[in-house]
């Protein structure tokens, strides 16, 4: 067996001497890249990425302004901080913006790491992200009131203007066989729609569902459509006034929250 191995090695050297040399893919990292060990997690990045923010700890490390005190067994710079959270720090340096998952729950930890690495831009981006998240999670209030009188009609108020847009996108006015879009006269503000009447003075004008132009909308139909959109959109009914009429649609006021 030993003779066969020696013979095979001799034949390989005659064919291509490089076959028995160490793989050339295992090269020493170029000076343009660096591998750092953060809390036991290895991260490789370009030096210019880590040095993007002058005055930060990472910039001082890669430029040699701050001597490396600790290294791991492989000779990599070792930083005794939270390893998993550093991925968000590095991604911020790479992309120039903070991108976090919707269910991110470690904002406090990331803020401390931003302060440790002296990345004020990251700390500010995190503050902006937290404010945006707080705004998105604020409860949305929806009120649907119906005076059952043509002069007042149906009023829809929602603190979330995107819901008002959904209602408007469901409806269209048809006038003389043409589509006129949602009637501007019903728009009180970005948060309020007031259906004072559902047939305009112009003869033949009517309000219909965009998906079915043959379905003529009455005030009761508009109310039902609004309620269905609210329930499908995650709103839940809080209170209803005058429900003795036997139908939620017949109530004078409906209050929802999301």
mmCIF file of N, CA, C and O in Angstrom, residues 127-199:
data_model
loop_
_atom_site.group_PDB
_atom_site.id
_atom_site.type_symbol
_atom_site.label_atom_id
_atom_site.label_comp_id
_atom_site.label_asym_id
_atom_site.label_seq_id
_atom_site.Cartn_x
_atom_site.Cartn_y
_atom_site.Cartn_z
ATOM 1 N N UNK A 127 -33.346 56.119 16.949
ATOM 2 C CA UNK A 127 -34.383 56.962 17.547
ATOM 3 C C UNK A 127 -35.508 57.233 16.542
ATOM 4 O O UNK A 127 -36.691 57.169 16.895
ATOM 5 N N UNK A 128 -35.131 57.512 15.294
ATOM 6 C CA UNK A 128 -36.138 57.745 14.258
ATOM 7 C C UNK A 128 -36.969 56.484 14.030
ATOM 8 O O UNK A 128 -38.189 56.561 13.830
ATOM 9 N N UNK A 129 -36.315 55.335 14.047
ATOM 10 C CA UNK A 129 -37.020 54.057 13.847
ATOM 11 C C UNK A 129 -38.013 53.810 14.981
ATOM 12 O O UNK A 129 -39.141 53.369 14.735
ATOM 13 N N UNK A 130 -37.602 54.108 16.201
ATOM 14 C CA UNK A 130 -38.498 53.901 17.342
ATOM 15 C C UNK A 130 -39.716 54.809 17.257
ATOM 16 O O UNK A 130 -40.839 54.389 17.576
ATOM 17 N N UNK A 131 -39.513 56.051 16.839
ATOM 18 C CA UNK A 131 -40.637 56.973 16.701
ATOM 19 C C UNK A 131 -41.590 56.509 15.614
ATOM 20 O O UNK A 131 -42.816 56.597 15.772
ATOM 21 N N UNK A 132 -41.045 55.993 14.538
ATOM 22 C CA UNK A 132 -41.891 55.483 13.462
ATOM 23 C C UNK A 132 -42.686 54.272 13.919
ATOM 24 O O UNK A 132 -43.872 54.142 13.613
ATOM 25 N N UNK A 133 -42.037 53.396 14.673
ATOM 26 C CA UNK A 133 -42.729 52.216 15.181
ATOM 27 C C UNK A 133 -43.848 52.610 16.137
ATOM 28 O O UNK A 133 -44.934 52.031 16.115
ATOM 29 N N UNK A 134 -43.593 53.616 16.976
ATOM 30 C CA UNK A 134 -44.614 54.064 17.927
ATOM 31 C C UNK A 134 -45.816 54.635 17.205
ATOM 32 O O UNK A 134 -46.971 54.415 17.597
ATOM 33 N N UNK A 135 -45.556 55.381 16.121
ATOM 34 C CA UNK A 135 -46.654 55.958 15.341
ATOM 35 C C UNK A 135 -47.480 54.874 14.687
ATOM 36 O O UNK A 135 -48.719 54.932 14.665
ATOM 37 N N UNK A 136 -46.826 53.859 14.163
ATOM 38 C CA UNK A 136 -47.530 52.779 13.485
ATOM 39 C C UNK A 136 -48.383 51.963 14.442
ATOM 40 O O UNK A 136 -49.399 51.397 14.035
ATOM 41 N N UNK A 137 -47.988 51.909 15.696
ATOM 42 C CA UNK A 137 -48.706 51.083 16.664
ATOM 43 C C UNK A 137 -49.716 51.873 17.502
ATOM 44 O O UNK A 137 -50.302 51.330 18.428
ATOM 45 N N UNK A 138 -49.881 53.147 17.181
ATOM 46 C CA UNK A 138 -50.904 53.912 17.883
ATOM 47 C C UNK A 138 -52.282 53.400 17.489
ATOM 48 O O UNK A 138 -52.541 53.118 16.320
ATOM 49 N N UNK A 139 -53.209 53.275 18.447
ATOM 50 C CA UNK A 139 -54.553 52.779 18.126
ATOM 51 C C UNK A 139 -55.242 53.690 17.114
ATOM 52 O O UNK A 139 -55.127 54.913 17.174
ATOM 53 N N UNK A 140 -55.933 53.087 16.176
ATOM 54 C CA UNK A 140 -56.715 53.835 15.191
ATOM 55 C C UNK A 140 -58.177 53.811 15.608
ATOM 56 O O UNK A 140 -58.724 52.753 15.949
ATOM 57 N N UNK A 141 -58.814 54.972 15.587
ATOM 58 C CA UNK A 141 -60.215 55.089 16.003
ATOM 59 C C UNK A 141 -61.082 55.358 14.784
ATOM 60 O O UNK A 141 -60.751 56.190 13.939
ATOM 61 N N UNK A 142 -62.193 54.642 14.694
ATOM 62 C CA UNK A 142 -63.129 54.795 13.581
ATOM 63 C C UNK A 142 -64.526 55.047 14.129
ATOM 64 O O UNK A 142 -64.982 54.327 15.018
ATOM 65 N N UNK A 143 -65.173 56.090 13.598
ATOM 66 C CA UNK A 143 -66.537 56.418 14.004
ATOM 67 C C UNK A 143 -67.404 56.539 12.758
ATOM 68 O O UNK A 143 -67.073 57.266 11.816
ATOM 69 N N UNK A 144 -68.513 55.820 12.765
ATOM 70 C CA UNK A 144 -69.479 55.874 11.667
ATOM 71 C C UNK A 144 -70.803 56.353 12.250
ATOM 72 O O UNK A 144 -71.400 55.680 13.088
ATOM 73 N N UNK A 145 -71.261 57.532 11.843
ATOM 74 C CA UNK A 145 -72.501 58.097 12.367
ATOM 75 C C UNK A 145 -73.492 58.292 11.227
ATOM 76 O O UNK A 145 -73.118 58.683 10.116
ATOM 77 N N UNK A 146 -74.741 58.047 11.535
ATOM 78 C CA UNK A 146 -75.804 58.128 10.541
ATOM 79 C C UNK A 146 -77.006 58.821 11.164
ATOM 80 O O UNK A 146 -77.604 58.317 12.120
ATOM 81 N N UNK A 147 -77.371 59.988 10.619
ATOM 82 C CA UNK A 147 -78.516 60.731 11.151
ATOM 83 C C UNK A 147 -79.825 60.256 10.544
ATOM 84 O O UNK A 147 -80.898 60.671 10.978
ATOM 85 N N UNK A 148 -79.729 59.364 9.540
ATOM 86 C CA UNK A 148 -80.903 58.866 8.837
ATOM 87 C C UNK A 148 -81.676 59.985 8.158
ATOM 88 O O UNK A 148 -82.854 59.840 7.847
ATOM 89 N N UNK A 149 -81.003 61.102 7.915
ATOM 90 C CA UNK A 149 -81.612 62.214 7.194
ATOM 91 C C UNK A 149 -80.767 62.540 5.973
ATOM 92 O O UNK A 149 -79.543 62.562 6.040
ATOM 93 N N UNK A 150 -81.418 62.797 4.881
ATOM 94 C CA UNK A 150 -80.713 63.056 3.627
ATOM 95 C C UNK A 150 -79.810 64.283 3.719
ATOM 96 O O UNK A 150 -78.728 64.338 3.122
ATOM 97 N N UNK A 151 -80.240 65.282 4.504
ATOM 98 C CA UNK A 151 -79.465 66.516 4.583
ATOM 99 C C UNK A 151 -78.132 66.322 5.293
ATOM 100 O O UNK A 151 -77.175 67.053 5.047
ATOM 101 N N UNK A 152 -78.066 65.362 6.205
ATOM 102 C CA UNK A 152 -76.835 65.104 6.945
ATOM 103 C C UNK A 152 -76.137 63.832 6.451
ATOM 104 O O UNK A 152 -74.927 63.785 6.330
ATOM 105 N N UNK A 153 -76.926 62.809 6.219
ATOM 106 C CA UNK A 153 -76.384 61.591 5.646
ATOM 107 C C UNK A 153 -75.458 60.821 6.566
ATOM 108 O O UNK A 153 -75.624 60.795 7.783
ATOM 109 N N UNK A 154 -74.447 60.224 5.954
ATOM 110 C CA UNK A 154 -73.527 59.324 6.655
ATOM 111 C C UNK A 154 -72.167 59.988 6.798
ATOM 112 O O UNK A 154 -71.599 60.505 5.834
ATOM 113 N N UNK A 155 -71.634 59.945 8.014
ATOM 114 C CA UNK A 155 -70.322 60.537 8.288
ATOM 115 C C UNK A 155 -69.370 59.448 8.750
ATOM 116 O O UNK A 155 -69.673 58.686 9.665
ATOM 117 N N UNK A 156 -68.210 59.391 8.098
ATOM 118 C CA UNK A 156 -67.179 58.404 8.443
ATOM 119 C C UNK A 156 -65.923 59.159 8.844
ATOM 120 O O UNK A 156 -65.351 59.913 8.048
ATOM 121 N N UNK A 157 -65.501 58.956 10.092
ATOM 122 C CA UNK A 157 -64.260 59.563 10.586
ATOM 123 C C UNK A 157 -63.306 58.449 11.008
ATOM 124 O O UNK A 157 -63.705 57.489 11.683
ATOM 125 N N UNK A 158 -62.036 58.569 10.636
ATOM 126 C CA UNK A 158 -61.021 57.609 11.077
ATOM 127 C C UNK A 158 -59.711 58.355 11.300
ATOM 128 O O UNK A 158 -59.290 59.168 10.468
ATOM 129 N N UNK A 159 -59.093 58.093 12.440
ATOM 130 C CA UNK A 159 -57.811 58.734 12.746
ATOM 131 C C UNK A 159 -56.706 58.253 11.808
ATOM 132 O O UNK A 159 -55.688 58.929 11.650
ATOM 133 N N UNK A 160 -56.916 57.097 11.194
ATOM 134 C CA UNK A 160 -55.964 56.558 10.215
ATOM 135 C C UNK A 160 -56.481 56.901 8.819
ATOM 136 O O UNK A 160 -57.449 56.321 8.332
ATOM 137 N N UNK A 161 -55.842 57.858 8.174
ATOM 138 C CA UNK A 161 -56.318 58.326 6.874
ATOM 139 C C UNK A 161 -56.248 57.252 5.797
ATOM 140 O O UNK A 161 -56.949 57.340 4.781
ATOM 141 N N UNK A 162 -55.423 56.222 6.005
ATOM 142 C CA UNK A 162 -55.336 55.162 5.004
ATOM 143 C C UNK A 162 -56.639 54.384 4.902
ATOM 144 O O UNK A 162 -56.976 53.872 3.833
ATOM 145 N N UNK A 163 -57.391 54.304 5.999
ATOM 146 C CA UNK A 163 -58.680 53.625 5.940
ATOM 147 C C UNK A 163 -59.665 54.439 5.107
ATOM 148 O O UNK A 163 -60.452 53.887 4.332
ATOM 149 N N UNK A 164 -59.640 55.758 5.254
ATOM 150 C CA UNK A 164 -60.504 56.628 4.456
ATOM 151 C C UNK A 164 -60.205 56.430 2.974
ATOM 152 O O UNK A 164 -61.116 56.374 2.137
ATOM 153 N N UNK A 165 -58.938 56.283 2.647
ATOM 154 C CA UNK A 165 -58.555 56.054 1.254
ATOM 155 C C UNK A 165 -59.110 54.723 0.756
ATOM 156 O O UNK A 165 -59.517 54.615 -0.410
ATOM 157 N N UNK A 166 -59.141 53.724 1.603
ATOM 158 C CA UNK A 166 -59.697 52.428 1.208
ATOM 159 C C UNK A 166 -61.184 52.549 0.891
ATOM 160 O O UNK A 166 -61.674 51.942 -0.066
ATOM 161 N N UNK A 167 -61.889 53.310 1.708
ATOM 162 C CA UNK A 167 -63.315 53.510 1.449
ATOM 163 C C UNK A 167 -63.503 54.235 0.120
ATOM 164 O O UNK A 167 -64.344 53.846 -0.714
ATOM 165 N N UNK A 168 -62.735 55.286 -0.105
ATOM 166 C CA UNK A 168 -62.845 56.048 -1.337
ATOM 167 C C UNK A 168 -62.510 55.194 -2.557
ATOM 168 O O UNK A 168 -63.134 55.335 -3.623
ATOM 169 N N UNK A 169 -61.537 54.316 -2.411
ATOM 170 C CA UNK A 169 -61.129 53.473 -3.536
ATOM 171 C C UNK A 169 -62.165 52.412 -3.887
ATOM 172 O O UNK A 169 -62.089 51.806 -4.957
ATOM 173 N N UNK A 170 -63.100 52.181 -2.985
ATOM 174 C CA UNK A 170 -64.156 51.201 -3.259
ATOM 175 C C UNK A 170 -65.312 51.801 -4.038
ATOM 176 O O UNK A 170 -66.151 51.081 -4.582
ATOM 177 N N UNK A 171 -65.366 53.127 -4.108
ATOM 178 C CA UNK A 171 -66.527 53.801 -4.681
ATOM 179 C C UNK A 171 -66.141 54.652 -5.874
ATOM 180 O O UNK A 171 -65.025 55.166 -5.964
ATOM 181 N N UNK A 172 -67.090 54.816 -6.781
ATOM 182 C CA UNK A 172 -66.883 55.650 -7.954
ATOM 183 C C UNK A 172 -68.222 56.224 -8.383
ATOM 184 O O UNK A 172 -69.271 55.597 -8.211
ATOM 185 N N UNK A 173 -68.170 57.402 -8.902
ATOM 186 C CA UNK A 173 -69.404 58.041 -9.386
ATOM 187 C C UNK A 173 -69.510 57.896 -10.904
ATOM 188 O O UNK A 173 -68.531 58.098 -11.627
ATOM 189 N N UNK A 174 -70.679 57.528 -11.357
ATOM 190 C CA UNK A 174 -70.949 57.429 -12.788
ATOM 191 C C UNK A 174 -71.879 58.567 -13.174
ATOM 192 O O UNK A 174 -72.922 58.769 -12.550
ATOM 193 N N UNK A 175 -71.488 59.298 -14.188
ATOM 194 C CA UNK A 175 -72.292 60.418 -14.654
ATOM 195 C C UNK A 175 -72.306 60.416 -16.176
ATOM 196 O O UNK A 175 -71.252 60.506 -16.811
ATOM 197 N N UNK A 176 -73.495 60.265 -16.746
ATOM 198 C CA UNK A 176 -73.661 60.235 -18.204
ATOM 199 C C UNK A 176 -72.731 59.214 -18.839
ATOM 200 O O UNK A 176 -71.986 59.507 -19.783
ATOM 201 N N UNK A 177 -72.756 58.020 -18.275
ATOM 202 C CA UNK A 177 -71.995 56.878 -18.817
ATOM 203 C C UNK A 177 -70.486 57.067 -18.734
ATOM 204 O O UNK A 177 -69.732 56.424 -19.462
ATOM 205 N N UNK A 178 -70.017 57.924 -17.877
ATOM 206 C CA UNK A 178 -68.573 58.084 -17.694
ATOM 207 C C UNK A 178 -68.234 57.950 -16.209
ATOM 208 O O UNK A 178 -69.061 58.242 -15.348
ATOM 209 N N UNK A 179 -67.031 57.517 -15.952
ATOM 210 C CA UNK A 179 -66.562 57.358 -14.577
ATOM 211 C C UNK A 179 -65.911 58.659 -14.121
ATOM 212 O O UNK A 179 -64.968 59.142 -14.755
ATOM 213 N N UNK A 180 -66.399 59.218 -13.034
ATOM 214 C CA UNK A 180 -65.875 60.481 -12.529
ATOM 215 C C UNK A 180 -64.992 60.314 -11.296
ATOM 216 O O UNK A 180 -64.517 61.293 -10.733
ATOM 217 N N UNK A 181 -64.786 59.088 -10.862
ATOM 218 C CA UNK A 181 -64.001 58.884 -9.652
ATOM 219 C C UNK A 181 -64.812 59.183 -8.409
ATOM 220 O O UNK A 181 -66.031 59.350 -8.451
ATOM 221 N N UNK A 182 -64.123 59.279 -7.286
ATOM 222 C CA UNK A 182 -64.822 59.555 -6.029
ATOM 223 C C UNK A 182 -65.217 61.031 -5.974
ATOM 224 O O UNK A 182 -64.375 61.913 -6.206
ATOM 225 N N UNK A 183 -66.480 61.348 -5.647
ATOM 226 C CA UNK A 183 -66.937 62.744 -5.629
ATOM 227 C C UNK A 183 -66.198 63.577 -4.585
ATOM 228 O O UNK A 183 -66.162 63.235 -3.405
ATOM 229 N N UNK A 184 -65.600 64.674 -5.018
ATOM 230 C CA UNK A 184 -64.853 65.536 -4.109
ATOM 231 C C UNK A 184 -65.755 66.184 -3.064
ATOM 232 O O UNK A 184 -65.286 66.532 -1.971
ATOM 233 N N UNK A 185 -67.037 66.362 -3.391
ATOM 234 C CA UNK A 185 -67.940 67.019 -2.453
ATOM 235 C C UNK A 185 -68.145 66.218 -1.176
ATOM 236 O O UNK A 185 -68.603 66.744 -0.170
ATOM 237 N N UNK A 186 -67.814 64.930 -1.203
ATOM 238 C CA UNK A 186 -67.965 64.092 -0.014
ATOM 239 C C UNK A 186 -66.734 64.155 0.890
ATOM 240 O O UNK A 186 -66.765 63.672 2.012
ATOM 241 N N UNK A 187 -65.635 64.695 0.401
ATOM 242 C CA UNK A 187 -64.390 64.731 1.156
ATOM 243 C C UNK A 187 -64.345 65.988 2.032
ATOM 244 O O UNK A 187 -64.227 67.097 1.530
ATOM 245 N N UNK A 188 -64.421 65.784 3.336
ATOM 246 C CA UNK A 188 -64.305 66.892 4.274
ATOM 247 C C UNK A 188 -62.838 67.145 4.599
ATOM 248 O O UNK A 188 -62.372 68.292 4.650
ATOM 249 N N UNK A 189 -62.094 66.071 4.835
ATOM 250 C CA UNK A 189 -60.656 66.133 5.094
ATOM 251 C C UNK A 189 -60.083 64.760 4.796
ATOM 252 O O UNK A 189 -60.796 63.857 4.359
ATOM 253 N N UNK A 190 -58.785 64.611 5.047
ATOM 254 C CA UNK A 190 -58.155 63.308 4.808
ATOM 255 C C UNK A 190 -58.644 62.256 5.791
ATOM 256 O O UNK A 190 -58.424 61.062 5.576
ATOM 257 N N UNK A 191 -59.316 62.680 6.863
ATOM 258 C CA UNK A 191 -59.804 61.754 7.879
ATOM 259 C C UNK A 191 -61.322 61.636 7.921
ATOM 260 O O UNK A 191 -61.862 60.839 8.695
ATOM 261 N N UNK A 192 -62.028 62.427 7.117
ATOM 262 C CA UNK A 192 -63.494 62.455 7.207
ATOM 263 C C UNK A 192 -64.127 62.414 5.819
ATOM 264 O O UNK A 192 -63.695 63.121 4.907
ATOM 265 N N UNK A 193 -65.144 61.558 5.697
ATOM 266 C CA UNK A 193 -66.013 61.544 4.527
ATOM 267 C C UNK A 193 -67.430 61.814 5.023
ATOM 268 O O UNK A 193 -67.873 61.206 5.998
ATOM 269 N N UNK A 194 -68.128 62.725 4.351
ATOM 270 C CA UNK A 194 -69.501 63.062 4.730
ATOM 271 C C UNK A 194 -70.397 62.839 3.513
ATOM 272 O O UNK A 194 -70.384 63.608 2.566
ATOM 273 N N UNK A 195 -71.148 61.722 3.548
ATOM 274 C CA UNK A 195 -72.075 61.427 2.462
ATOM 275 C C UNK A 195 -73.389 62.162 2.740
ATOM 276 O O UNK A 195 -74.348 61.594 3.274
ATOM 277 N N UNK A 196 -73.438 63.429 2.383
ATOM 278 C CA UNK A 196 -74.651 64.209 2.661
ATOM 279 C C UNK A 196 -75.807 63.755 1.794
ATOM 280 O O UNK A 196 -76.957 63.813 2.173
ATOM 281 N N UNK A 197 -75.507 63.334 0.586
ATOM 282 C CA UNK A 197 -76.514 62.720 -0.274
ATOM 283 C C UNK A 197 -75.780 61.807 -1.232
ATOM 284 O O UNK A 197 -74.580 61.951 -1.458
ATOM 285 N N UNK A 198 -76.470 60.846 -1.776
ATOM 286 C CA UNK A 198 -75.789 59.849 -2.582
ATOM 287 C C UNK A 198 -76.157 59.932 -4.054
ATOM 288 O O UNK A 198 -75.685 59.158 -4.860
ATOM 289 N N UNK A 199 -77.018 60.889 -4.416
ATOM 290 C CA UNK A 199 -77.305 61.124 -5.832
ATOM 291 C C UNK A 199 -77.121 62.607 -6.096
ATOM 292 O O UNK A 199 -77.773 63.440 -5.482
#
